[in-house]
Structure formats: structure tokens, C-alpha cells
Short mmCIF file of C-alpha atoms in Angstrom, two decimals:
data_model
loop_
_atom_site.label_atom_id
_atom_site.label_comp_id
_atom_site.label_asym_id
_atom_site.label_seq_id
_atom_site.Cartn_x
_atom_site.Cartn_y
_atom_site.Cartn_z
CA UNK A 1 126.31 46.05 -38.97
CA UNK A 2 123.82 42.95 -39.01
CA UNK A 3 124.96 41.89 -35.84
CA UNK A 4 123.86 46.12 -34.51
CA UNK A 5 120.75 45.55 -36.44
CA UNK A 6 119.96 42.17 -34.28
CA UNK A 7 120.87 43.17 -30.91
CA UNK A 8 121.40 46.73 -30.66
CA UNK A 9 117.86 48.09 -32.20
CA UNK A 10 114.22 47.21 -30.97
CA UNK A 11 112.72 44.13 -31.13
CA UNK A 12 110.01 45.31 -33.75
CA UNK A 13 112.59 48.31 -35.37
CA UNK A 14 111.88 48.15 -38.86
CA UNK A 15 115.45 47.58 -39.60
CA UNK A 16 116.04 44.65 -37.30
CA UNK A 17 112.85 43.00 -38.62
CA UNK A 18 113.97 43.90 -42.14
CA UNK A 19 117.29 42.11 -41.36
CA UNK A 20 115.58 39.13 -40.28
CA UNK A 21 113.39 39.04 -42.94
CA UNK A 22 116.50 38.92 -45.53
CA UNK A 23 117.82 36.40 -43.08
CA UNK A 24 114.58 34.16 -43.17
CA UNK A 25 114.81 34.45 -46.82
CA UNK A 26 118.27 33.63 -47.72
CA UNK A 27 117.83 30.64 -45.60
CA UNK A 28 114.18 29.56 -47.46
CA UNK A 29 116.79 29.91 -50.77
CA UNK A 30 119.58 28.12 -49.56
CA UNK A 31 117.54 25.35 -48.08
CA UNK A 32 115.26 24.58 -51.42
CA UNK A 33 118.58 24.83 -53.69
CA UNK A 34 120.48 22.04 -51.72
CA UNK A 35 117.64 19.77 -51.07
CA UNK A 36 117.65 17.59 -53.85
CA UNK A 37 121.39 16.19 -53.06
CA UNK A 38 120.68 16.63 -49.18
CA UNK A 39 117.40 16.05 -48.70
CA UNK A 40 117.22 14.77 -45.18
CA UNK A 41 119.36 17.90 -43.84
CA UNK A 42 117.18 19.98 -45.67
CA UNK A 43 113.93 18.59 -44.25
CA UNK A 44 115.34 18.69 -40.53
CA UNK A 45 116.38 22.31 -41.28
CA UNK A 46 113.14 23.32 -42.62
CA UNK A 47 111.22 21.24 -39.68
CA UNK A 48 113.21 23.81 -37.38
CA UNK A 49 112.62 26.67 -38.55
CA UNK A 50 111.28 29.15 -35.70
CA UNK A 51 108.68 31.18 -37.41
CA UNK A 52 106.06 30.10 -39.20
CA UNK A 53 106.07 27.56 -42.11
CA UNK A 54 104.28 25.47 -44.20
CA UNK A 55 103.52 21.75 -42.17
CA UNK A 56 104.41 19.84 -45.45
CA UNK A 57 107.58 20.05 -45.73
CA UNK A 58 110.15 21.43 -48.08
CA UNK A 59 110.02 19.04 -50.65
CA UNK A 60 105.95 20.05 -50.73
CA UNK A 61 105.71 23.59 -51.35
CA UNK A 62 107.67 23.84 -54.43
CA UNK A 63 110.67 25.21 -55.90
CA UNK A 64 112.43 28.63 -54.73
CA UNK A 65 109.84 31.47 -55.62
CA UNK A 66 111.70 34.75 -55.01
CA UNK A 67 109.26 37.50 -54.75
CA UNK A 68 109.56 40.25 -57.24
CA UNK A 69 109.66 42.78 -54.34
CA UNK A 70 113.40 41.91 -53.97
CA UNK A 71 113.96 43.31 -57.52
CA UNK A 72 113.95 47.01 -56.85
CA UNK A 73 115.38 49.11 -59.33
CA UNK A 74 118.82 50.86 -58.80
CA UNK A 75 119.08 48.85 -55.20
CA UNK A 76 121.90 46.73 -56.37
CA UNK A 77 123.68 49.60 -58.04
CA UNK A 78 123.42 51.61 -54.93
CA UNK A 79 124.98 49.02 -52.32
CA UNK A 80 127.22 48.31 -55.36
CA UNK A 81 128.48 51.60 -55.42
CA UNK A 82 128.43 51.93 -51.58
CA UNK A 83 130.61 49.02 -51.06
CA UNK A 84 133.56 50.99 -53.65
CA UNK A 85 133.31 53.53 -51.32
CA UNK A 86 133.56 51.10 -48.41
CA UNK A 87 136.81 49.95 -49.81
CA UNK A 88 138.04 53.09 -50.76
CA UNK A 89 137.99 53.87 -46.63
CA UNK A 90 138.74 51.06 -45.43
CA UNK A 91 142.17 50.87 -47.47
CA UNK A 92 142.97 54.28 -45.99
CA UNK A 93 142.89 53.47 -42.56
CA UNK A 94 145.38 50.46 -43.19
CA UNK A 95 143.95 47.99 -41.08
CA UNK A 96 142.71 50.02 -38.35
CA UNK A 97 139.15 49.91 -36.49
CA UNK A 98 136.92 51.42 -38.45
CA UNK A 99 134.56 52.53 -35.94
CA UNK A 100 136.92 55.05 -34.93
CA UNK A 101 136.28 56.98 -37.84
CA UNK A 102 133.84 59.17 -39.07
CA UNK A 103 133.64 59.05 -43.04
CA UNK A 104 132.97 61.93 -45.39
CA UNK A 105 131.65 60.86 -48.71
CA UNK A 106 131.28 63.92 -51.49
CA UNK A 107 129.77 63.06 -54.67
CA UNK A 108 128.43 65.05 -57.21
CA UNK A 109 124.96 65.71 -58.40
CA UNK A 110 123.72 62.97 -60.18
CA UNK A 111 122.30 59.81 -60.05
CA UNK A 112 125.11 57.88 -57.58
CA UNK A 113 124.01 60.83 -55.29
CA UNK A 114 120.73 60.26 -55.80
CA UNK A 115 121.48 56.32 -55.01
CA UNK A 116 123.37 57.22 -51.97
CA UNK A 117 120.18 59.18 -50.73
CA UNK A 118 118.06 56.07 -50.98
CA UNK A 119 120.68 54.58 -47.89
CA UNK A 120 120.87 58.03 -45.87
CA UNK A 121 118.25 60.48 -46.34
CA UNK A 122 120.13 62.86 -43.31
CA UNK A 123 123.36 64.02 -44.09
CA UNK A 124 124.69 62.82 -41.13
CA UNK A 125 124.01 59.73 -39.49
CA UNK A 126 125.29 56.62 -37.37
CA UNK A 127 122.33 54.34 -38.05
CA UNK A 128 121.51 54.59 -41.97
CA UNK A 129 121.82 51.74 -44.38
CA UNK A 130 124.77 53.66 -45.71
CA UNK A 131 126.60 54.31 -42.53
CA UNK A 132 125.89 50.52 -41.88
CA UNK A 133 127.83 49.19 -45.56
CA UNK A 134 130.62 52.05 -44.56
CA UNK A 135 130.97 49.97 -41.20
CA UNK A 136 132.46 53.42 -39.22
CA UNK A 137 130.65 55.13 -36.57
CA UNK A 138 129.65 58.11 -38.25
CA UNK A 139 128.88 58.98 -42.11
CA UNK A 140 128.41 62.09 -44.12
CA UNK A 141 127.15 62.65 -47.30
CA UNK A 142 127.80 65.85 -49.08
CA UNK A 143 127.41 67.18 -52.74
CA UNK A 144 130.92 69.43 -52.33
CA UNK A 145 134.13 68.95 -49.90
CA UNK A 146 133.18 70.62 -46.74
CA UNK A 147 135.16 74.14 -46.30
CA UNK A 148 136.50 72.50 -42.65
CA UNK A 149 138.00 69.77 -44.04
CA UNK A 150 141.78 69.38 -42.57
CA UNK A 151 144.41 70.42 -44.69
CA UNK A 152 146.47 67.25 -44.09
CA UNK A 153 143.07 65.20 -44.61
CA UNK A 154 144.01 61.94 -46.60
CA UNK A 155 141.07 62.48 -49.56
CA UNK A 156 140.78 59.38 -51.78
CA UNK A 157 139.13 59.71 -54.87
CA UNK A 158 137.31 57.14 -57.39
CA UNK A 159 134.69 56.60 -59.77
CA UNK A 160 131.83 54.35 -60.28
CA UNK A 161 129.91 53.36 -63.28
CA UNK A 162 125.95 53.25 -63.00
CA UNK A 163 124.64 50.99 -65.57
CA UNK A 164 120.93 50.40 -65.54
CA UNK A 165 117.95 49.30 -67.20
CA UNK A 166 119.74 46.91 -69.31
CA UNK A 167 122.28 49.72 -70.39
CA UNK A 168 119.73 52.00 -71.05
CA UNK A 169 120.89 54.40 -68.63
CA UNK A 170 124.70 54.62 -68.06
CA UNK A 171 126.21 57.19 -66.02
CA UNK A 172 129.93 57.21 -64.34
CA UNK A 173 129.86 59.84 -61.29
CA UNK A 174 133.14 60.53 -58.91
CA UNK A 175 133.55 60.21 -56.14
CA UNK A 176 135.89 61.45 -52.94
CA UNK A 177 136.06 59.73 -49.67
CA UNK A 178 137.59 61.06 -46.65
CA UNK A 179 137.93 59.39 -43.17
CA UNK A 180 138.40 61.49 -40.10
CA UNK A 181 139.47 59.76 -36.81
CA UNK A 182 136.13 60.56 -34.56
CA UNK A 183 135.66 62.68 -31.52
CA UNK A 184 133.03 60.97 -29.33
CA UNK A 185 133.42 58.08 -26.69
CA UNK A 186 132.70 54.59 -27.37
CA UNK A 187 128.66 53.49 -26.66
CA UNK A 188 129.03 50.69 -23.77
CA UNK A 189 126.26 49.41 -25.57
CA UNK A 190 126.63 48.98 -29.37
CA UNK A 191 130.61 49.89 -29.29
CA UNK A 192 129.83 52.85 -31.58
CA UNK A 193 131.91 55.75 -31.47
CA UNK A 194 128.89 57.90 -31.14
CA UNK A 195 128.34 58.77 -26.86
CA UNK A 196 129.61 61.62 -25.34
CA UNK A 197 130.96 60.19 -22.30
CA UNK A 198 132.44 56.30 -22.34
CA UNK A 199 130.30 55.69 -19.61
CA UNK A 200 126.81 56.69 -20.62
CA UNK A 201 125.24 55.35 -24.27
CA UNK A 202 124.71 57.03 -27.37
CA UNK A 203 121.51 58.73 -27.95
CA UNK A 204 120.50 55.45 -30.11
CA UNK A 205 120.73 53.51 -27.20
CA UNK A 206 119.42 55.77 -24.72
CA UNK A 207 116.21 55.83 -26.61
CA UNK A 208 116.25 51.58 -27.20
CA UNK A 209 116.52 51.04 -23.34
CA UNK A 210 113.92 54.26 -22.42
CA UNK A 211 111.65 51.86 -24.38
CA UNK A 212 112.53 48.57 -23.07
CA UNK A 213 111.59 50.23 -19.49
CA UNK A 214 108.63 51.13 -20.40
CA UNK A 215 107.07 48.13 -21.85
#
């Protein structure tokens, strides 16, 4: 998924520069923490940096500062909760690509729905923040097990406990994940399962290249 966020979106996509700026911060974190037992590493690192930075060096412009902004409440709980469900899939395909599934995630109402809706507001979708943690091509999120759902579909179920605000606000929701090999052809672009012809790329793609041509 970060490597589709880099290459796959536009260069000024909000989520590709929203990945980079996660990127550009981990590395600000990782460089201040080791630079008082490597502090010529961390200097040379911090000289290199390609974006803009501060001309006096690391050891000048003071300790890590993390900005609250990164403390959003219910964020962690959400990718938490998103990366059960991750599991839950990806031990029921065994091993197997998982971009040649489609995943069906039913939850209900509540506040892990509610979470879920932060990282896909469509119901369906191949580029969402959830979709991306899922890691198939395709992800659906529904309050109740669709009515089309195969008879011989594998349906794993779980729970996850929600526990914010200090404990304040506790709430265990269930869960049922279903993965469903997909129908569509395999982008030539971003190696999604999301194109209808092997040959041509997915709408996504279409639209990234439509505006590479035109710049």
C-alpha cells in the first residue's frame, strides 16, 4: 500500500503527500533519537535530507517535538482494529495473494463502524485508507451480511475491544470478515485487481495518466 501511495497516485494526491509526510516525519524521529550515540551518521543523514531543513544541524534545533496533530482521537483504535481484520483475511486465504481478493467486512452499528468510516467513507472502494491496511484489491464495508453472499463463503468472525479516553469509553463490537476471490483483470499499472481488461488500467489509473498528459 505505501509503495501504491508513492508511485501509483499523483505527484501532489493528498494521499501520496500524506505518505511522505509520515515518511519525513518518522525519519526527523528516528534521526534525533539515535543521535546522541551516533552523532556523525545522524548529522550526514540530516545534511541529506531532500526537502527543506533547518541549516544548523540536528544537534541545533532541539530534541524530537512531535506535533500534537498526530494525536487524533480514536485514529489508533481504528487502524488497530483494521489491522484484526487484516489478519482475520489474510489467515483465510492461507498464504495466497491477497490482491486477488475482494474483502467484505460487516460490522455492526457502533462505534468500530463508526471507526471504520473514518478509513472508507464509500462502501466500496480500492483506494481508501481501509482498503489500503486490508492490502486486497477491493473492500466493502457493510452494517449486515449482504443477501448475495455465497453459500459456501468462508465467513470468519471476531471481536475487537474499543477502549478510549483513558477507559472512559469501552466498547467491544463484532465483527465478520469474508474474502471473495475477485472478478476483474489485473491493472498493468498498479497490479490491482481492479481493470476490466488485463490490458487496459483501472479507472484509478486511467485518470492518474489523463492528468500526467495534460500537464
Amino acid at each position: 500500500s505505501l509503495s501504491c501511495r508513492l508511485y501509483c497516485e499523483e505527484e501532489k494526491d493528498p494521499k501520496r503527500r500524506s505518505c511522505q509526510t509520515v515518511l519525513a516525519e518518522a525519519l526527523d524521529v528516528v534521526v534525533r533519537s539515535f543521535a546522541p550515540i551516533l552523532p556523525h551518521l545522524a548529522e550526514e543523514v540530516f545534511q541529506h535530507l531532500p526537502y527543506k531543513k533547518d541549516s544548523e544541524g540536528v544537534f541545533r534545533t532541539g530534541w524530537i517535538n512531535a506535533s500534537s496533530a498526530w494525536k487524533k482521537p480514536g485514529i489508533e483504535e481504528a487502524i488497530e482494529g483494521a489491522c484484526a481484520m487484516r489478519d482475520s483475511f489474510l489467515g483465510s486465504i492461507s498464504g495466497k495473494n491477497a490482491l486477488e481478493y475482494e474483502v467484505v467486512i460487516v460490522i455492526e452499528p457502533g462505534l468500530l463502524f463508526e471507526l471504520m468510516e473514518a478509513l472508507q467513507a464509500e462502501e466500496t472502494s480500492s483506494v481508501s485508507q481501509l482498503n489500503e491496511i486490508m492490502m486486497a484489491s477491493q473492500t466493502t464495508l457493510l452494517s449486515e451480511l449482504p443477501k448475495e453472499t455465497p453459500a459456501d463463503a468462508n465467513i470468519i468472525k471476531g471481536t475487537f475491544l474499543i477502549n478510549l479516553e483513558g477507559g472512559d469509553i469501552r466498547e467491544e463490537s463484532s465483527y465478520e470478515v469474508i474474502a471473495l476471490p475477485i472478478a476483474k483483470a489485473k491493472c498493468p499499472r498498479c497490479r490491482r485487481y481492479t481493470s476490466d481488461s488485463s490490458s487496459t488500467p483501472c479507472p484509478r489509473c486511467l485518470k492518474v495518466l489523463a492528468g500526467k498528459g495534460s500537464t
